[in-house]
Tab-separated table of C-alpha atoms and ligand atoms in Angstrom:
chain	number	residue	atom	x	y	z
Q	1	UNK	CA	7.848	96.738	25.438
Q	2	UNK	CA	7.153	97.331	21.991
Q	3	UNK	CA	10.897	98.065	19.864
Q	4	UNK	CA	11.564	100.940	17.811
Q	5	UNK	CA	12.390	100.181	14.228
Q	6	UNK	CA	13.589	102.508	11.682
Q	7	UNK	CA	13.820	101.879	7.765
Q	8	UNK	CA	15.636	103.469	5.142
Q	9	UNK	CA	15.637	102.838	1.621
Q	10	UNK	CA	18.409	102.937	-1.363
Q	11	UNK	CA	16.407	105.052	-3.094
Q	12	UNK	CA	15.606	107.677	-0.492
Q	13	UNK	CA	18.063	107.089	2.477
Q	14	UNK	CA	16.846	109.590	4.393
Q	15	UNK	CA	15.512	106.771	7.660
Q	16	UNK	CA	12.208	106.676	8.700
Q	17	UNK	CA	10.860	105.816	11.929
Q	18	UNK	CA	8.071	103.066	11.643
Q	19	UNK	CA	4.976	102.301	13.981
Q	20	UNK	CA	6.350	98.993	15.217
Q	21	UNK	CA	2.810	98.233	16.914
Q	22	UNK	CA	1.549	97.904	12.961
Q	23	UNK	CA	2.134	95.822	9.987
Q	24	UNK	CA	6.203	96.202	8.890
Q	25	UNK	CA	7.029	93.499	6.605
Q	26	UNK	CA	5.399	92.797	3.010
Q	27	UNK	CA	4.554	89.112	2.930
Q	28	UNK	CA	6.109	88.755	-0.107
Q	29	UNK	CA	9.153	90.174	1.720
Q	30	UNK	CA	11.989	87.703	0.805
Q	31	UNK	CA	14.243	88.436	4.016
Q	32	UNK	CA	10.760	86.509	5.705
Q	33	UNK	CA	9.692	83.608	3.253
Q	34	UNK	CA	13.410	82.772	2.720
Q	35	UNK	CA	15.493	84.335	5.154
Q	36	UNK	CA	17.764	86.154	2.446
Q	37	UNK	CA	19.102	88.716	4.323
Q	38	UNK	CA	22.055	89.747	6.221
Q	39	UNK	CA	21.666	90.813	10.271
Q	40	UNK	CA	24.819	92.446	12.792
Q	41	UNK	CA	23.127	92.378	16.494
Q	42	UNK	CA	24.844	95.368	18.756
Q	43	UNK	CA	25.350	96.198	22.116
Q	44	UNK	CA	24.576	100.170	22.826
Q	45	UNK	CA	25.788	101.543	26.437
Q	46	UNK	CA	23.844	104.308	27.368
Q	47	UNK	CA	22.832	104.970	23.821
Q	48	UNK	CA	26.038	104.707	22.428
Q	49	UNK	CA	27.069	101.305	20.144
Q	50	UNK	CA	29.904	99.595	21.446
Q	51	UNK	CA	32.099	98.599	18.012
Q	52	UNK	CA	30.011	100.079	15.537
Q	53	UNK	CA	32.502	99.966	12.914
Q	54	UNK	CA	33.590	96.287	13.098
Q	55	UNK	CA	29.860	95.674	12.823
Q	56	UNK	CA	29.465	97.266	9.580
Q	57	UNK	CA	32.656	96.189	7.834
Q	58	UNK	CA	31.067	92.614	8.371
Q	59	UNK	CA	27.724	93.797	7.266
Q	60	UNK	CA	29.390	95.164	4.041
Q	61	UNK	CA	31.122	91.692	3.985
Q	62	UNK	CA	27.807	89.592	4.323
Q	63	UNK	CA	26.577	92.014	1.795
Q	64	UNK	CA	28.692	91.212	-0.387
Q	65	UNK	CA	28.388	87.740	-0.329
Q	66	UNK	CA	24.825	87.807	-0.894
Q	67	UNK	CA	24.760	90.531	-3.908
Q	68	UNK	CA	23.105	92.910	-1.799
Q	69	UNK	CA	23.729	96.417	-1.932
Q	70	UNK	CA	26.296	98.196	0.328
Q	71	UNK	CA	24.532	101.033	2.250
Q	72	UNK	CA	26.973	103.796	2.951
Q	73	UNK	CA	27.990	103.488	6.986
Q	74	UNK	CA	26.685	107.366	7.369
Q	75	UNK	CA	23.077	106.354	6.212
Q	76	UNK	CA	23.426	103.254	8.732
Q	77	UNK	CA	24.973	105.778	11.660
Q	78	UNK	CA	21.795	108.437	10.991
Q	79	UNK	CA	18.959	105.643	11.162
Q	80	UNK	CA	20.684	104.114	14.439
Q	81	UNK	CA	20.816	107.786	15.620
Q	82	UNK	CA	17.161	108.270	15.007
Q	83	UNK	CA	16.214	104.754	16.344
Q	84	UNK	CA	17.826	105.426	19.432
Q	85	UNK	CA	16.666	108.346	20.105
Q	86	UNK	CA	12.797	106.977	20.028
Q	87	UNK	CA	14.412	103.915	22.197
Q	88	UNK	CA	12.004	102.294	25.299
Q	89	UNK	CA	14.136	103.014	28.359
Q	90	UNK	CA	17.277	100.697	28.490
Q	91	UNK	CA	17.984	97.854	30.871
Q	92	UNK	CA	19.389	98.759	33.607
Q	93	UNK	CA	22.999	97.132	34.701
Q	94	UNK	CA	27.033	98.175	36.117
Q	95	UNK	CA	27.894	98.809	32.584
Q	96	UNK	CA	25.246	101.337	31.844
Q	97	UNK	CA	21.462	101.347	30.155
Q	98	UNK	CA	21.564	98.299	27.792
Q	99	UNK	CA	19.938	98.336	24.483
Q	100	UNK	CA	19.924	95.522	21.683
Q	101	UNK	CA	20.257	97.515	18.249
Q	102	UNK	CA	19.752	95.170	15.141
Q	103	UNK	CA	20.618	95.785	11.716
Q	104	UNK	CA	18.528	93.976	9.241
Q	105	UNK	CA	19.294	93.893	5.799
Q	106	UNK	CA	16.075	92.359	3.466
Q	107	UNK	CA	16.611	91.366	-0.136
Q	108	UNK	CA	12.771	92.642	0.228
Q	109	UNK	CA	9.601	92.110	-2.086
Q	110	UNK	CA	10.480	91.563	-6.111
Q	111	UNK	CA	8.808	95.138	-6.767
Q	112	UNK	CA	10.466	97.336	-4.063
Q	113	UNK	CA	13.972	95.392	-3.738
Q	114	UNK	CA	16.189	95.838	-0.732
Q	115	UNK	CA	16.414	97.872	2.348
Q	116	UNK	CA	17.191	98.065	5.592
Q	117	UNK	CA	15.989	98.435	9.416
Q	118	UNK	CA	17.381	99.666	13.002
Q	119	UNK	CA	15.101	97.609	15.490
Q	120	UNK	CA	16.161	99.272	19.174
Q	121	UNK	CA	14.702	96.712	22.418
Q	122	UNK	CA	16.193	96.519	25.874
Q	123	UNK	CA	18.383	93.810	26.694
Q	124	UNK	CA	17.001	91.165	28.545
Q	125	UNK	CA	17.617	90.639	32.116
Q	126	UNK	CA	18.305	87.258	31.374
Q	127	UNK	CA	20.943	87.728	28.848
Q	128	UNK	CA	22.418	90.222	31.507
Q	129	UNK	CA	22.413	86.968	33.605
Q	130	UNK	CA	24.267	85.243	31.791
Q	131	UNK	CA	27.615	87.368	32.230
Q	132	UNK	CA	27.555	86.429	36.019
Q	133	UNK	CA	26.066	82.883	36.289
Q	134	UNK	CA	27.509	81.550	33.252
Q	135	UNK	CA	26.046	78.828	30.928
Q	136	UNK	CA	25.972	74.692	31.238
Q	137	UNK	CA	26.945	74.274	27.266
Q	138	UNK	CA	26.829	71.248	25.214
Q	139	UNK	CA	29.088	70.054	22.388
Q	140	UNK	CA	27.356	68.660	19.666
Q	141	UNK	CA	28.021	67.840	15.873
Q	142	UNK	CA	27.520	70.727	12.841
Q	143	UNK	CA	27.213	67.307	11.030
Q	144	UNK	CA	30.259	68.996	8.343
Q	145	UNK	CA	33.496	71.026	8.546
Q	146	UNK	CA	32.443	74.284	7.194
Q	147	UNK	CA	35.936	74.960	6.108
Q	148	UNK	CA	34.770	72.808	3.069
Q	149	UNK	CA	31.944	75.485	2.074
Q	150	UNK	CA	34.400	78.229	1.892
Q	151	UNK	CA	35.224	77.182	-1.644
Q	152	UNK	CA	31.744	77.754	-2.725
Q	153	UNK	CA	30.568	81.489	-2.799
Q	154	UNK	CA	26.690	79.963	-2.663
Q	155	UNK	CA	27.081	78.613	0.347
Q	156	UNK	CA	28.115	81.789	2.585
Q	157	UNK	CA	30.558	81.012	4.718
Q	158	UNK	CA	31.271	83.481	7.284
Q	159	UNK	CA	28.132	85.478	6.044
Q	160	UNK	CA	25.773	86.627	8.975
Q	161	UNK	CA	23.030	85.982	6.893
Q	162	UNK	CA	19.177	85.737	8.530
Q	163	UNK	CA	18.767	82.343	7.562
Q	164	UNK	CA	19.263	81.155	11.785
Q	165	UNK	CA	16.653	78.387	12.210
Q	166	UNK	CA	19.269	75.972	12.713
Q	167	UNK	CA	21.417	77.970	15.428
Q	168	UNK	CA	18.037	78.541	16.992
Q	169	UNK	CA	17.105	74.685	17.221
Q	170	UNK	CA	20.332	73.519	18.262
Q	171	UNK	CA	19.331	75.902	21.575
Q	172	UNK	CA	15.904	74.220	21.740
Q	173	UNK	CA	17.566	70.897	21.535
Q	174	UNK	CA	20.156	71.427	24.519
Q	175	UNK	CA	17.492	73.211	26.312
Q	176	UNK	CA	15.556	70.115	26.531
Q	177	UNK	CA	18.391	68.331	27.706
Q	178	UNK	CA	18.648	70.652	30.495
Q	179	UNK	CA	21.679	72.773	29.754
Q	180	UNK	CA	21.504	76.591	28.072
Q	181	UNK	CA	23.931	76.822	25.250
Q	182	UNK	CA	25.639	74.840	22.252
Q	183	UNK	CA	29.146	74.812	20.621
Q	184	UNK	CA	29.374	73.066	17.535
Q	185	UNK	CA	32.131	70.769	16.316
Q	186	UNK	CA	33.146	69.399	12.755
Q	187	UNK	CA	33.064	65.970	11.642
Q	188	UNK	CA	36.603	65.427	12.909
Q	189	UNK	CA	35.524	66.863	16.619
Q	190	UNK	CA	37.449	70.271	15.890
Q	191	UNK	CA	35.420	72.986	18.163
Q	192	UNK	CA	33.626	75.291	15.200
Q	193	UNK	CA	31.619	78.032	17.508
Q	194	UNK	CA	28.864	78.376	19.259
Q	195	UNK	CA	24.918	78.720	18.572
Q	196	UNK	CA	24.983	82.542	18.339
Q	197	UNK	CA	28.555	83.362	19.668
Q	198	UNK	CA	32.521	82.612	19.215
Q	199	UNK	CA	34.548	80.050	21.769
Q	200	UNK	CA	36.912	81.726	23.715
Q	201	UNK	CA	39.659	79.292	25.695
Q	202	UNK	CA	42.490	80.562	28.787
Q	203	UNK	CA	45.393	78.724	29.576
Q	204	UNK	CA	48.200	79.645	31.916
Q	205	UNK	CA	51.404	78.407	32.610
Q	206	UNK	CA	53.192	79.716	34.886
Q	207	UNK	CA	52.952	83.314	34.421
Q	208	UNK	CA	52.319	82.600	30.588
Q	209	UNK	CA	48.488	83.105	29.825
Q	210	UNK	CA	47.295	82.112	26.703
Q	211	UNK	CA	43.967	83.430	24.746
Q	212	UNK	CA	42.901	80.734	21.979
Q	213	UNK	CA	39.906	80.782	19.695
Q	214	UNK	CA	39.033	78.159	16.720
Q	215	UNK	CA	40.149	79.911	13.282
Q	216	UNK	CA	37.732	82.463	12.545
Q	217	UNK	CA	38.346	82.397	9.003
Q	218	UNK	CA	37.716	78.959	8.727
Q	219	UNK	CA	33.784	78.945	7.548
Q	220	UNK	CA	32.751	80.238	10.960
Q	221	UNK	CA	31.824	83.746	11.805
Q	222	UNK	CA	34.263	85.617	12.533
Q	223	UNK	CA	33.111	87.490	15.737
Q	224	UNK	CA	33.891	91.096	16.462
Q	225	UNK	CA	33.790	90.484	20.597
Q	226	UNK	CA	36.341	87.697	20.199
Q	227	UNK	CA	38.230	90.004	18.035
Q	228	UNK	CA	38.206	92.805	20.387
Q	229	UNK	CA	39.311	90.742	23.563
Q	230	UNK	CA	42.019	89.604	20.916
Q	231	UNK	CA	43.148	92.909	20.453
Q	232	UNK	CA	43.371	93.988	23.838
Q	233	UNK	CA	44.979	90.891	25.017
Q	234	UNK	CA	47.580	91.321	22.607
Q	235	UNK	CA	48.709	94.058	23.231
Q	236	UNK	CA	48.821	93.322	27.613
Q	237	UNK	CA	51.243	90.577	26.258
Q	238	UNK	CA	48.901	87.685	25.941
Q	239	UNK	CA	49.805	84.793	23.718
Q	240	UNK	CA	47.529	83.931	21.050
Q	241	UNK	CA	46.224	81.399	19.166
Q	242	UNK	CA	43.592	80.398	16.454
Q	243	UNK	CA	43.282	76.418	17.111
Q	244	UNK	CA	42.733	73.828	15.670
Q	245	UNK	CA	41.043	73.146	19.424
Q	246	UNK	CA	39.706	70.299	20.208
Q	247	UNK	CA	36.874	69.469	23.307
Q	248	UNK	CA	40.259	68.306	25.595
Q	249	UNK	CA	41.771	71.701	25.190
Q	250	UNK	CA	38.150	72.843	26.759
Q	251	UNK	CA	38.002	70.469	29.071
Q	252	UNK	CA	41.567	70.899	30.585
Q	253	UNK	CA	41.734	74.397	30.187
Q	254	UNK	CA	41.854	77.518	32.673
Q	255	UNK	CA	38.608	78.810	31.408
Q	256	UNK	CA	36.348	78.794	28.397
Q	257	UNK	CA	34.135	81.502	27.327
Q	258	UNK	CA	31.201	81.770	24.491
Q	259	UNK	CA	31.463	86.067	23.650
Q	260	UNK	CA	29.006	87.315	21.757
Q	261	UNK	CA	28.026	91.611	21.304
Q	262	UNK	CA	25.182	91.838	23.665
Q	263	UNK	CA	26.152	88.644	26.289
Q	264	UNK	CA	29.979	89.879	25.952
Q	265	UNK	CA	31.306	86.880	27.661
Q	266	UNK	CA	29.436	84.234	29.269
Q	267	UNK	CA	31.644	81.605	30.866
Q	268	UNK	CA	31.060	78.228	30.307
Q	269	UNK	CA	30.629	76.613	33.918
Q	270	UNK	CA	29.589	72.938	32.579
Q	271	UNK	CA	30.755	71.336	29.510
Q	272	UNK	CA	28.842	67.990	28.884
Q	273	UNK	CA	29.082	66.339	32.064
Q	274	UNK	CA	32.001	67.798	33.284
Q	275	UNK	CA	32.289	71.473	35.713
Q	276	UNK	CA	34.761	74.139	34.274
Q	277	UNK	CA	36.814	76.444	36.078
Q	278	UNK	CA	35.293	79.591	36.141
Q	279	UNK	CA	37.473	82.496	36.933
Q	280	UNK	CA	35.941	85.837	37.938
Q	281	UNK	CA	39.522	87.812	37.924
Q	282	UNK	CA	39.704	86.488	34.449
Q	283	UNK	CA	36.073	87.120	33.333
Q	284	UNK	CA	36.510	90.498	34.402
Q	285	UNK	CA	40.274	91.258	32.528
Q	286	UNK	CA	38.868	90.182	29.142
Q	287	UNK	CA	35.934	92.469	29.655
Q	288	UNK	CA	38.127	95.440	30.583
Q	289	UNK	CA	40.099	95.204	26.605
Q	290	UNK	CA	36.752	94.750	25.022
Q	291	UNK	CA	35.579	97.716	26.992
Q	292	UNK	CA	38.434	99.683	26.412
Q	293	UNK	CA	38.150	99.406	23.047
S	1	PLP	N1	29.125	83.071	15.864
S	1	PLP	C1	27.796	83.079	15.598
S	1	PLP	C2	27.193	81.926	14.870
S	1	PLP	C3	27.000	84.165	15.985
S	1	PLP	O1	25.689	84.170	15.706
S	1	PLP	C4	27.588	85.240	16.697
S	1	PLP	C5	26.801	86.388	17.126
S	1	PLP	O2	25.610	86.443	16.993
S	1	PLP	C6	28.956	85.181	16.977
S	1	PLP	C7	29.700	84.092	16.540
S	1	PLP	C8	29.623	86.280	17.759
S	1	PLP	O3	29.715	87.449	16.986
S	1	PLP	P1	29.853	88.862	17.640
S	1	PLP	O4	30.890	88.780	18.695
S	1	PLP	O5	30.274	89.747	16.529
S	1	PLP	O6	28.510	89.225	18.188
């Protein structure tokens, strides 16, 4: 099913809806020869984005970063309005008709300059999947601690920028090995995030539960599901807690999770070799803060 895409401009915001079955992108376009761009990938239920405006606050963020310009939120809210309402039918689930809305943000060609697009799809099944069945994930090296970039505006820490190639081989490369997602760890075997999501960890004791997460500050992105079951957990009395984690805390923990906006919360069944609880009642409490956001 071909996507809708919309565009809109700095110098005439008003958005445009685009014939996605032609030509889009100028191949001098530097968002495609260099991947200098920022990205937010949403979740909208029946038409309606879930956390629209955590998405854009890190948008502006990752604009920022990169020197590109801020769009104002209203010009973003009228071309997601206008995308959606050209959208192919949704996918079909318990939480509603599922679309994937992206926002891309190009540095563009050296003549025209920046801009931005809405591209609307439906969620794949297979994503959808992924809430229920869970994932067999795989820890392997980021090869540095990104903490250490931080210091260095260049490098883009915590930037969503569209520069993924790397989180999308690390998935190739546990794919051939037979298992379906990634979490990366630093040099010192701290637990960083995972390919294209944050690492949620339970632990109870007792009638204590406790939510943990790797510092989201810390070089990593910070993600607005993980922030959202945060939230919510919070304030339901949870305790909290932003790591340093290590792949033993995983391993002997109540439940681990990889939460990302359109998979929400896929929990991790296998880690490595090794089966993880998986907790449906638990699954289904963090779900009910992020949806009651
Ligand atoms: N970390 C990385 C590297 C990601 O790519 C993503 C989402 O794509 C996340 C974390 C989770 O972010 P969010 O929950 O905002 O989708």
């Amino acid at each position: 099913m071909t996507p809708t895409v919309v565009r809109i401009d700095r110098s005439s915001p008003q958005p445009r809806l685009l014939d996605a079955t032609g030509p889009l992108i100028s191949i001098e376009d530097e968002g495609y020869t260099r991947g200098d761009g920022a990205f937010e990938t949403m979740l909208a239920l029946d038409l309606t984005v879930r956390k629209l405006d955590l998405h854009l606050l890190r948008l502006a963020q990752s604009s920022r970063l990169l020197h590109l310009p801020r769009y104002d939120d209203a010009d973003w809210q009228a071309a997601i309005e206008l995308a959606l309402s050209a959208a192919p039918a949704g996918t079909p689930s318990e939480l509603g008709a599922e679309h994937t809305v992206k926002l891309l943000l190009s540095r563009g060609t050296p003549a025209e300059g920046p801009y931005g697009l809405v591209v609307v799809s439906a969620v794949p099944e297979s994503t959808i999947a992924q809430r229920r069945d869970g994932v067999r994930a795989m820890l392997l090296p980021r090869g540095h601690d990104p903490a250490e970039d931080t210091a260095y505006p260049w490098l883009l820490a915590g930037a969503k920028t569209l520069s993924y190639a790397v989180n999308m081989a690390v998935l190739r490369h546990v794919r051939s090995l037979g298992a379906q997602d990634a979490i990366f760890t630093a040099s010192d075997r701290r637990i960083l995030e995972g390919a294209t999501s944050s690492v949620i960890v339970a632990r109870r004791d007792g009638d204590a539960l406790t939510l943990l997460t790797p510092e989201p500050s810390h070089g990593i992105l910070p993600g607005t599901t993980q922030g959202a079951i945060f939230e919510g957990a919070r304030a339901d009395g949870w305790e909290l807690g932003f790591g340093p984690l290590y792949p033993a805390d995983l391993l002997e923990s109540d439940g681990v999770w990889l939460s990302s906006s359109v998979r929400l919360l896929a929990p991790v069944a296998r880690l490595n070799n090794q089966a993880l609880p998986v907790d449906r009642g638990l699954t289904d409490r963090l779900l009910g803060y992020l949806m009651s956001r």
